PDB file of C-alpha atoms in Angstrom:
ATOM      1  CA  UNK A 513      92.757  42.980  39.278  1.00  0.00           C
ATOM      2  CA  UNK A 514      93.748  39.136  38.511  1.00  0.00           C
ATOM      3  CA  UNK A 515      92.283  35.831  39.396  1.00  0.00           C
ATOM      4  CA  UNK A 516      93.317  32.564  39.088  1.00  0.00           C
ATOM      5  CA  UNK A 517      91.578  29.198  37.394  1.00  0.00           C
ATOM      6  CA  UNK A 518      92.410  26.548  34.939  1.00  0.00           C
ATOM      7  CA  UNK A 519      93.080  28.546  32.243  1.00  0.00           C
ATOM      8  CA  UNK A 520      96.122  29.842  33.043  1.00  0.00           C
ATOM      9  CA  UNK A 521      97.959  31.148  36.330  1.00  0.00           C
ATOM     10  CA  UNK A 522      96.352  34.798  36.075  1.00  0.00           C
ATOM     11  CA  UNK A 523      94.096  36.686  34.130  1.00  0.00           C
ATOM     12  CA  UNK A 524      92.844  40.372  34.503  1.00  0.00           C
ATOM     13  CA  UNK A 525      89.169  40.456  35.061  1.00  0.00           C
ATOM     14  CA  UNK A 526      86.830  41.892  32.974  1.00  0.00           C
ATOM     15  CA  UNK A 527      85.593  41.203  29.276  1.00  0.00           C
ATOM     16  CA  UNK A 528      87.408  38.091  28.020  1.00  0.00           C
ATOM     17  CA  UNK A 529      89.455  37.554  24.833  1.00  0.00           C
ATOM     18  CA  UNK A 530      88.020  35.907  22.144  1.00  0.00           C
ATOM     19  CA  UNK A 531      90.648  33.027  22.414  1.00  0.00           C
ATOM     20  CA  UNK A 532      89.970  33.217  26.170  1.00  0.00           C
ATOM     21  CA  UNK A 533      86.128  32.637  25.377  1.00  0.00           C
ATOM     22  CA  UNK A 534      86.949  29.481  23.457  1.00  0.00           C
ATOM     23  CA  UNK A 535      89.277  27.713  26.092  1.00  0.00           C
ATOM     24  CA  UNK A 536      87.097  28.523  28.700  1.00  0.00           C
ATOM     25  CA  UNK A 537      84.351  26.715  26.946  1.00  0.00           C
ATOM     26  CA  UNK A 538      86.082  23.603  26.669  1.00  0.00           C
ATOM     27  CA  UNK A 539      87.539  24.049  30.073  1.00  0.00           C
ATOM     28  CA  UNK A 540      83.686  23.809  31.100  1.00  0.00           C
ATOM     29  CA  UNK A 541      82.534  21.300  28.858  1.00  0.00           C
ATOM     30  CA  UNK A 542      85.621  19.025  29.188  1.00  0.00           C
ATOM     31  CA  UNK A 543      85.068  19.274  33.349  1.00  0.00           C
ATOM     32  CA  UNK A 544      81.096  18.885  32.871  1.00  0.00           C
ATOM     33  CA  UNK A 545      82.381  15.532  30.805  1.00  0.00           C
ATOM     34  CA  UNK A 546      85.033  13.728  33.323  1.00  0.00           C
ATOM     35  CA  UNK A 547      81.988  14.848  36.440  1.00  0.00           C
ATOM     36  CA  UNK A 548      79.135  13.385  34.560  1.00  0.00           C
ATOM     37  CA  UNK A 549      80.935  10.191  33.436  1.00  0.00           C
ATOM     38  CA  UNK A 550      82.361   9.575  37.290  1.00  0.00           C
ATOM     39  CA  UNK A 551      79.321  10.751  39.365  1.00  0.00           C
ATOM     40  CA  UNK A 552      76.537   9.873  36.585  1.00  0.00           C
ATOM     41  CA  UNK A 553      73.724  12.836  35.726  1.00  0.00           C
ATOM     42  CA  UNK A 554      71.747  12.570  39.233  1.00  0.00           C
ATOM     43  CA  UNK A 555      75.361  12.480  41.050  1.00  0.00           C
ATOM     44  CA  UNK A 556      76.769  15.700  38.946  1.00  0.00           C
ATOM     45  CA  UNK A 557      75.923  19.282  40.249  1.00  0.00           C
ATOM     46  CA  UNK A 558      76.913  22.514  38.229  1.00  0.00           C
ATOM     47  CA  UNK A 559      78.170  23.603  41.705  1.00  0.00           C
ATOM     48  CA  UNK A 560      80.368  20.599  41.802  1.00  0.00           C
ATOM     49  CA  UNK A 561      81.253  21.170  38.296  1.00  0.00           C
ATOM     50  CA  UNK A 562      82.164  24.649  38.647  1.00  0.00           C
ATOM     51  CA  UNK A 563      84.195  23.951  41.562  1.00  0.00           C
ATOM     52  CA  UNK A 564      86.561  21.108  39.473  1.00  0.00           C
ATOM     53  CA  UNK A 565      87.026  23.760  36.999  1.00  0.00           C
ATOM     54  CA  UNK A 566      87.935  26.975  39.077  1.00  0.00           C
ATOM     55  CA  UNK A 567      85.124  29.072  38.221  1.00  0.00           C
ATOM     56  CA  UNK A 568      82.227  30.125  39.756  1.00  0.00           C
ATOM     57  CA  UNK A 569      78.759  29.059  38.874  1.00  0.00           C
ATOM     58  CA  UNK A 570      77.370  32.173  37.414  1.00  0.00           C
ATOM     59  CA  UNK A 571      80.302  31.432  34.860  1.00  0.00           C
ATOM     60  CA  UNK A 572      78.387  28.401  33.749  1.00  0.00           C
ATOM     61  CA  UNK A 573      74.926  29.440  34.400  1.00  0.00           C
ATOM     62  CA  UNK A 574      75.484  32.833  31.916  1.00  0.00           C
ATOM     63  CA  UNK A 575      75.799  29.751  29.378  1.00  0.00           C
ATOM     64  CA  UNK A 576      74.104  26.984  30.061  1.00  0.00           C
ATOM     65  CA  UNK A 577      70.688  27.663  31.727  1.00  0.00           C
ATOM     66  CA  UNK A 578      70.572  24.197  33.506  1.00  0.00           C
ATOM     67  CA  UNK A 579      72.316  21.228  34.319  1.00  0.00           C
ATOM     68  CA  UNK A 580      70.201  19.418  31.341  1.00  0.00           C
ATOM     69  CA  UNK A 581      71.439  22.130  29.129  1.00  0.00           C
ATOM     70  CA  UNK A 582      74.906  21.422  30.023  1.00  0.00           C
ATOM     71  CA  UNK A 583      74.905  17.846  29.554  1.00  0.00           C
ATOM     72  CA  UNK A 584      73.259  18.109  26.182  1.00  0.00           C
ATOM     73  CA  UNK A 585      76.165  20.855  24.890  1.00  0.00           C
ATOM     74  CA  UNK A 586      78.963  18.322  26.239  1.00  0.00           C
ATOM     75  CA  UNK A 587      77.203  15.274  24.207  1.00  0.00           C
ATOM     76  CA  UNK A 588      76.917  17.696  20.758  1.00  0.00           C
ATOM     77  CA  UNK A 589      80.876  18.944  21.980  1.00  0.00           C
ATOM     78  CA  UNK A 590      81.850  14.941  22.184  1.00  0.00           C
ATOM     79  CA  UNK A 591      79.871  14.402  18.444  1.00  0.00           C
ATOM     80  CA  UNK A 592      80.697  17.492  16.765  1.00  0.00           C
ATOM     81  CA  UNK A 593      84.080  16.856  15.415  1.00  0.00           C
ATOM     82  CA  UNK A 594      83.661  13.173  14.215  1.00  0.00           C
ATOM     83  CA  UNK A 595      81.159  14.337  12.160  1.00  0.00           C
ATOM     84  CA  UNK A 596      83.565  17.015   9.970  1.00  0.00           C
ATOM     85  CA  UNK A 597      84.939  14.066   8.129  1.00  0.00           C
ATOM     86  CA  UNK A 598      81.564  13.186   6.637  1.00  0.00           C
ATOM     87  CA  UNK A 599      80.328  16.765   6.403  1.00  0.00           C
ATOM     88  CA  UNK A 600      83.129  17.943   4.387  1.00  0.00           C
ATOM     89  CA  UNK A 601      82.592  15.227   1.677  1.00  0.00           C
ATOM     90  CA  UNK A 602      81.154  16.851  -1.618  1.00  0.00           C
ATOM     91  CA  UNK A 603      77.155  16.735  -2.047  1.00  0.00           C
ATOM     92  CA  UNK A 604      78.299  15.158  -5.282  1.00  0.00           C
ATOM     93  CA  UNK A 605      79.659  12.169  -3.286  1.00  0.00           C
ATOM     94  CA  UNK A 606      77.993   8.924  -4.076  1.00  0.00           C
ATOM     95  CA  UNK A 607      75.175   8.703  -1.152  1.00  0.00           C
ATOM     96  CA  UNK A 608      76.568   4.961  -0.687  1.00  0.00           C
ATOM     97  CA  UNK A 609      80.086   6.667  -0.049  1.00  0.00           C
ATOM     98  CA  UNK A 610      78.149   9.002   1.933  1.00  0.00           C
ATOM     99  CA  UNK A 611      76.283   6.833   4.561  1.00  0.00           C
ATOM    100  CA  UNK A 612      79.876   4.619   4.632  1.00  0.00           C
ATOM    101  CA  UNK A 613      81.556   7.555   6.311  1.00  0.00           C
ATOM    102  CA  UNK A 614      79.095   8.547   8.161  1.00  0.00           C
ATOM    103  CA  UNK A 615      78.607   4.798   9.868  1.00  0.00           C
ATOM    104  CA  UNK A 616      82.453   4.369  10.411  1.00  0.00           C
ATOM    105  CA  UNK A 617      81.756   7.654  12.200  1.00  0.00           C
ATOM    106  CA  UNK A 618      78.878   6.063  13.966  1.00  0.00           C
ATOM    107  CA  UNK A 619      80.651   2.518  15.326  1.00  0.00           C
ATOM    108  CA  UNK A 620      83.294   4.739  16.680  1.00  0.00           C
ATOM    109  CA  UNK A 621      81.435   6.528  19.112  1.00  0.00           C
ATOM    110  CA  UNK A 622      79.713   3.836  20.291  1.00  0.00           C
ATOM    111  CA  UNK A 623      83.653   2.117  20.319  1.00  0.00           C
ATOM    112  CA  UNK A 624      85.324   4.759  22.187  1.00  0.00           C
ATOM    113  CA  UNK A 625      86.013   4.590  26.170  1.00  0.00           C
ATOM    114  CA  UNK A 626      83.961   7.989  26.354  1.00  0.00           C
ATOM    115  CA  UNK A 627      81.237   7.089  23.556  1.00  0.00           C
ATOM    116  CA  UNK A 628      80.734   4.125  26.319  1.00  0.00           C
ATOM    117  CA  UNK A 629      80.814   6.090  29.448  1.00  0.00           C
ATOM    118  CA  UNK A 630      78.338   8.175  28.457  1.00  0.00           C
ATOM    119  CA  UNK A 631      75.845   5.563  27.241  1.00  0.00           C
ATOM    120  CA  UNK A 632      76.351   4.420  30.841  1.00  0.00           C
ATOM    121  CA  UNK A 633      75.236   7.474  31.693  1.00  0.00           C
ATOM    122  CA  UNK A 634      72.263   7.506  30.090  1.00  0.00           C
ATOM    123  CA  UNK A 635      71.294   4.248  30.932  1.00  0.00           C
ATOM    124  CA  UNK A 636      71.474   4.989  34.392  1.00  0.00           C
ATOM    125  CA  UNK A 637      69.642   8.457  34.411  1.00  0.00           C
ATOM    126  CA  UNK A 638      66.783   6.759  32.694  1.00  0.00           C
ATOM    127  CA  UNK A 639      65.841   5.529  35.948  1.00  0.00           C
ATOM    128  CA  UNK A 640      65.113   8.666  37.687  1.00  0.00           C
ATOM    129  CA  UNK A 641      64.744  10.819  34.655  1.00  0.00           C
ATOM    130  CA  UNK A 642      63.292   9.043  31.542  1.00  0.00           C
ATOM    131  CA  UNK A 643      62.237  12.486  29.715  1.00  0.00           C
ATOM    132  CA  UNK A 644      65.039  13.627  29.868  1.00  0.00           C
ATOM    133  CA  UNK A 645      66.706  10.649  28.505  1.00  0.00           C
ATOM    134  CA  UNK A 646      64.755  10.250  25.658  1.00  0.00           C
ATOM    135  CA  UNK A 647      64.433  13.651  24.933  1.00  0.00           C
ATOM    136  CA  UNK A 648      68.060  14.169  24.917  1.00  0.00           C
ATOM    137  CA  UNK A 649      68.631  10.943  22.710  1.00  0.00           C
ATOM    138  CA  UNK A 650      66.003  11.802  20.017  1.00  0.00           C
ATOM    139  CA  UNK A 651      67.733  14.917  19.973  1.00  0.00           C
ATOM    140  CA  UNK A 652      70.861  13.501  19.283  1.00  0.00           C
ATOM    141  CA  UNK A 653      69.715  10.576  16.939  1.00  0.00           C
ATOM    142  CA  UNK A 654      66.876  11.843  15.141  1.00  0.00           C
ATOM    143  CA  UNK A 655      68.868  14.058  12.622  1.00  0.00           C
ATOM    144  CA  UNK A 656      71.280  11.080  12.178  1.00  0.00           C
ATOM    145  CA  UNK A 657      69.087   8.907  11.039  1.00  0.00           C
ATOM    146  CA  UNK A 658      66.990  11.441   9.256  1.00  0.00           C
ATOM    147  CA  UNK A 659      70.136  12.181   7.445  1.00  0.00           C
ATOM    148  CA  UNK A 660      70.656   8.089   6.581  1.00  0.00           C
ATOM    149  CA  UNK A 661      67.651   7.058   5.560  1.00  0.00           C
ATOM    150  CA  UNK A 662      67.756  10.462   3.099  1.00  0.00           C
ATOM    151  CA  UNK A 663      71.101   8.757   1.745  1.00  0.00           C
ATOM    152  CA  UNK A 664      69.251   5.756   1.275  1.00  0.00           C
ATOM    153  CA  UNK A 665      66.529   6.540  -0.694  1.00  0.00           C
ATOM    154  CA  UNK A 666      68.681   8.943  -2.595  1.00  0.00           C
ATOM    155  CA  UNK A 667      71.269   5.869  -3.820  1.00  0.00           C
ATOM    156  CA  UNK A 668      67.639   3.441  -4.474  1.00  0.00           C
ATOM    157  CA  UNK A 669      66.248   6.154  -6.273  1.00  0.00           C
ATOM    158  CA  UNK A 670      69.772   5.711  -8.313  1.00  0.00           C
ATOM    159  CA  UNK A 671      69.469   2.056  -8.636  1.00  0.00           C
ATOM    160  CA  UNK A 672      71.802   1.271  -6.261  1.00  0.00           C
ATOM    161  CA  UNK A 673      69.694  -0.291  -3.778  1.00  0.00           C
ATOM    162  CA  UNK A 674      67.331  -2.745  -4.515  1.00  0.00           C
ATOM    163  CA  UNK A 675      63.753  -1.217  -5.166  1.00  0.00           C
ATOM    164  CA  UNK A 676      61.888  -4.147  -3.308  1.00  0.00           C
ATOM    165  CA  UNK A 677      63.466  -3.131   0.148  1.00  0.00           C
ATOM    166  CA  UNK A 678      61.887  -0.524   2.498  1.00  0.00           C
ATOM    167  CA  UNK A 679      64.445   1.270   3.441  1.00  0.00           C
ATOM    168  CA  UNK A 680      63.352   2.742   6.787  1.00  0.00           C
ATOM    169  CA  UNK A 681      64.059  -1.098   8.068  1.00  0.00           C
ATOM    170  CA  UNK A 682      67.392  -1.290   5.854  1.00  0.00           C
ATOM    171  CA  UNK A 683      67.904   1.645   7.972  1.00  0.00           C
ATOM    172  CA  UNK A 684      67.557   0.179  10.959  1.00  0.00           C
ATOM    173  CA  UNK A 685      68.681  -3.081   9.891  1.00  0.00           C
ATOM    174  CA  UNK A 686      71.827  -0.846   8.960  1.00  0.00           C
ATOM    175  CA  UNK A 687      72.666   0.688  12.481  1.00  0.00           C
ATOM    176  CA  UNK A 688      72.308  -2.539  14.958  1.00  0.00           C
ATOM    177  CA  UNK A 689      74.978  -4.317  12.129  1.00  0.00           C
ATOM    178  CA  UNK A 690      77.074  -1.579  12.708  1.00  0.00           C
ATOM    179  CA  UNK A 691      77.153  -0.737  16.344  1.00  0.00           C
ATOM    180  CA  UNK A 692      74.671  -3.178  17.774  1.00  0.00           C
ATOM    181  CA  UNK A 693      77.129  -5.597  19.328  1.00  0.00           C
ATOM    182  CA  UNK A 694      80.392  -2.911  19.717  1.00  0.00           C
ATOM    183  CA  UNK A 695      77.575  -1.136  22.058  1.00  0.00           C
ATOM    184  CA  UNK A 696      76.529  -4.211  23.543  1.00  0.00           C
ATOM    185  CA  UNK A 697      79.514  -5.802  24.901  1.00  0.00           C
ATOM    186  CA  UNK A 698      81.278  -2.538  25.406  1.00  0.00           C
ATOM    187  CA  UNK A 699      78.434  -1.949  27.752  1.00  0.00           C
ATOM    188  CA  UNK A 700      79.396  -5.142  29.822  1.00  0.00           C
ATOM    189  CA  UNK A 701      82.793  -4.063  29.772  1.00  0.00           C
ATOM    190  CA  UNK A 702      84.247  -5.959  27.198  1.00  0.00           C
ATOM    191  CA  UNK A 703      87.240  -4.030  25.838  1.00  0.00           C
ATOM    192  CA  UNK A 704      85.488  -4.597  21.929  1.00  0.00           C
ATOM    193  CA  UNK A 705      86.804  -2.126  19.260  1.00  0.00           C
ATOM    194  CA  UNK A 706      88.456   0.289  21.010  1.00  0.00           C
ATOM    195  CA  UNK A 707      91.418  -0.389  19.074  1.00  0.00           C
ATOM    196  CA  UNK A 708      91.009   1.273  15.508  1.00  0.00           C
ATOM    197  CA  UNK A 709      92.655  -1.531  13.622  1.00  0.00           C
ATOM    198  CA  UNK A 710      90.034  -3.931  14.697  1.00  0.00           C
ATOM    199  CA  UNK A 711      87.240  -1.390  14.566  1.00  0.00           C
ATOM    200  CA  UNK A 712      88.182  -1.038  10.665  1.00  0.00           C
ATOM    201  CA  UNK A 713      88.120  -4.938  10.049  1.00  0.00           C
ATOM    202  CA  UNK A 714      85.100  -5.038  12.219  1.00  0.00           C
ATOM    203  CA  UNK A 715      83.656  -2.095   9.577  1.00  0.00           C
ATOM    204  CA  UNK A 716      84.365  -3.781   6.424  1.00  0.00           C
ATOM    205  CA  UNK A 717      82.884  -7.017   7.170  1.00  0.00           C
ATOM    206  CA  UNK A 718      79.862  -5.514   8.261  1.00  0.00           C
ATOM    207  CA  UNK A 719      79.695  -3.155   5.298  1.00  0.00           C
ATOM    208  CA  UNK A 720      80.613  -5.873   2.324  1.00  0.00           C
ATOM    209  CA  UNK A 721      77.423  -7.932   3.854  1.00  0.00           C
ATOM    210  CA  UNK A 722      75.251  -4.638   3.717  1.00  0.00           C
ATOM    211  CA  UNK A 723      76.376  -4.084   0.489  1.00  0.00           C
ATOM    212  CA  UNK A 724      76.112  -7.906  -0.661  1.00  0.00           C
ATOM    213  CA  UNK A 725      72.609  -7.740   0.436  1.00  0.00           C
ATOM    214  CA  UNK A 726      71.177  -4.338  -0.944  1.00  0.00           C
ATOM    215  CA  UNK A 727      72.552  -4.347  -4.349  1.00  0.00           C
ATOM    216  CA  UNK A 728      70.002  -4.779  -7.792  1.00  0.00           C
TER     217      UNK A 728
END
């Protein structure tokens, strides 16, 4: 027997090839995405969701227990591949090299159209669901900045930063010059850094005065 969705025209029922698996992952995630960003968390419904994609509910609910579950997998789905570039640097790496790639990384999700749209989204679910929200952003930010402020004291501990800073507050002195006013006018609408050549400008200022400022 065949059905029909958005994977294709047909495909015979039963268990699924592996590359079938795959595309009918993203096929979920990449619906679950475009509904939460138009219709915002309280507006989106797995049934609605579901629906957009082709596929019946069970479909999603065999991987993603709840709605909440399926908005966190689409935010680590959105994050996951920016963060390869960093991650495939050498442990070796100077940390300083280290925490640069991983904040270019950093202003350009909060730069991107989508990086925006969902920010929206939490924003506006916070109203009717702060738990969630802040579980769902400590779980997202936590091991990033856990992860920076490791580099940190790694390159003072090196003499590379000065040994009279703290650096949990060079850490988060660190972030809001980085992202803290792409994120804030993006979130007004302001078009900001969307456009990668002035994102990288945008970067290297802000990096030279971190640098000019941390250094023995």
């Amino acid at each position: 027997m065949r059905t029909h969705n958005k994977l294709g025209t047909q495909r015979r029922q039963g268990r699924p090839a592996a590359i079938d698996v795959e595309a009918l992952n993203q096929l979920i995630l990449q619906t679950a995405k475009s509904t939460f960003i138009n219709d915002g968390y309280e507006g989106a419904s797995v049934e609605r969701i579901s629906a957009l994609a082709g596929i019946g509910k069970v479909t999603i609910y065999r991987r993603y227990e709840s709605k909440e579950a399926l908005f966190l997998a689409v935010l680590e789905d959105m994050t996951a591949g920016m963060w390869r570039g960093p991650e495939s640097l050498s442990a070796n790496t100077d940390p300083l090299e280290l925490l640069r790639a991983r904040c270019e990384v950093l202003l350009e999700m909060t730069s991107t159209a989508d990086g925006l749209a969902i920010y929206r989204v939490l924003i506006d679910a916070s109203r009717h669901f702060p738990d969630l929200v802040l579980s769902t952003v400590q779980r997202m930010r936590l091991p990033v900045e856990g992860k920076n402020l490791e580099l940190l004291k790694l390159a003072q501990q090196q003499g590379s930063v000065r040994s009279d800073i703290d650096v949990a507050s060079l850490a988060r002195v660190l972030s809001s010059m980085i992202t803290g006013w792409p994120l804030l006018n993006g979130l007004v609408g302001d078009a900001g850094l969307r456009d990668s050549t002035e994102r990288a400008a945008y970067f290297e200022t802000a990096w030279s005065l971190f640098l000019r400022g941390i250094r023995p």
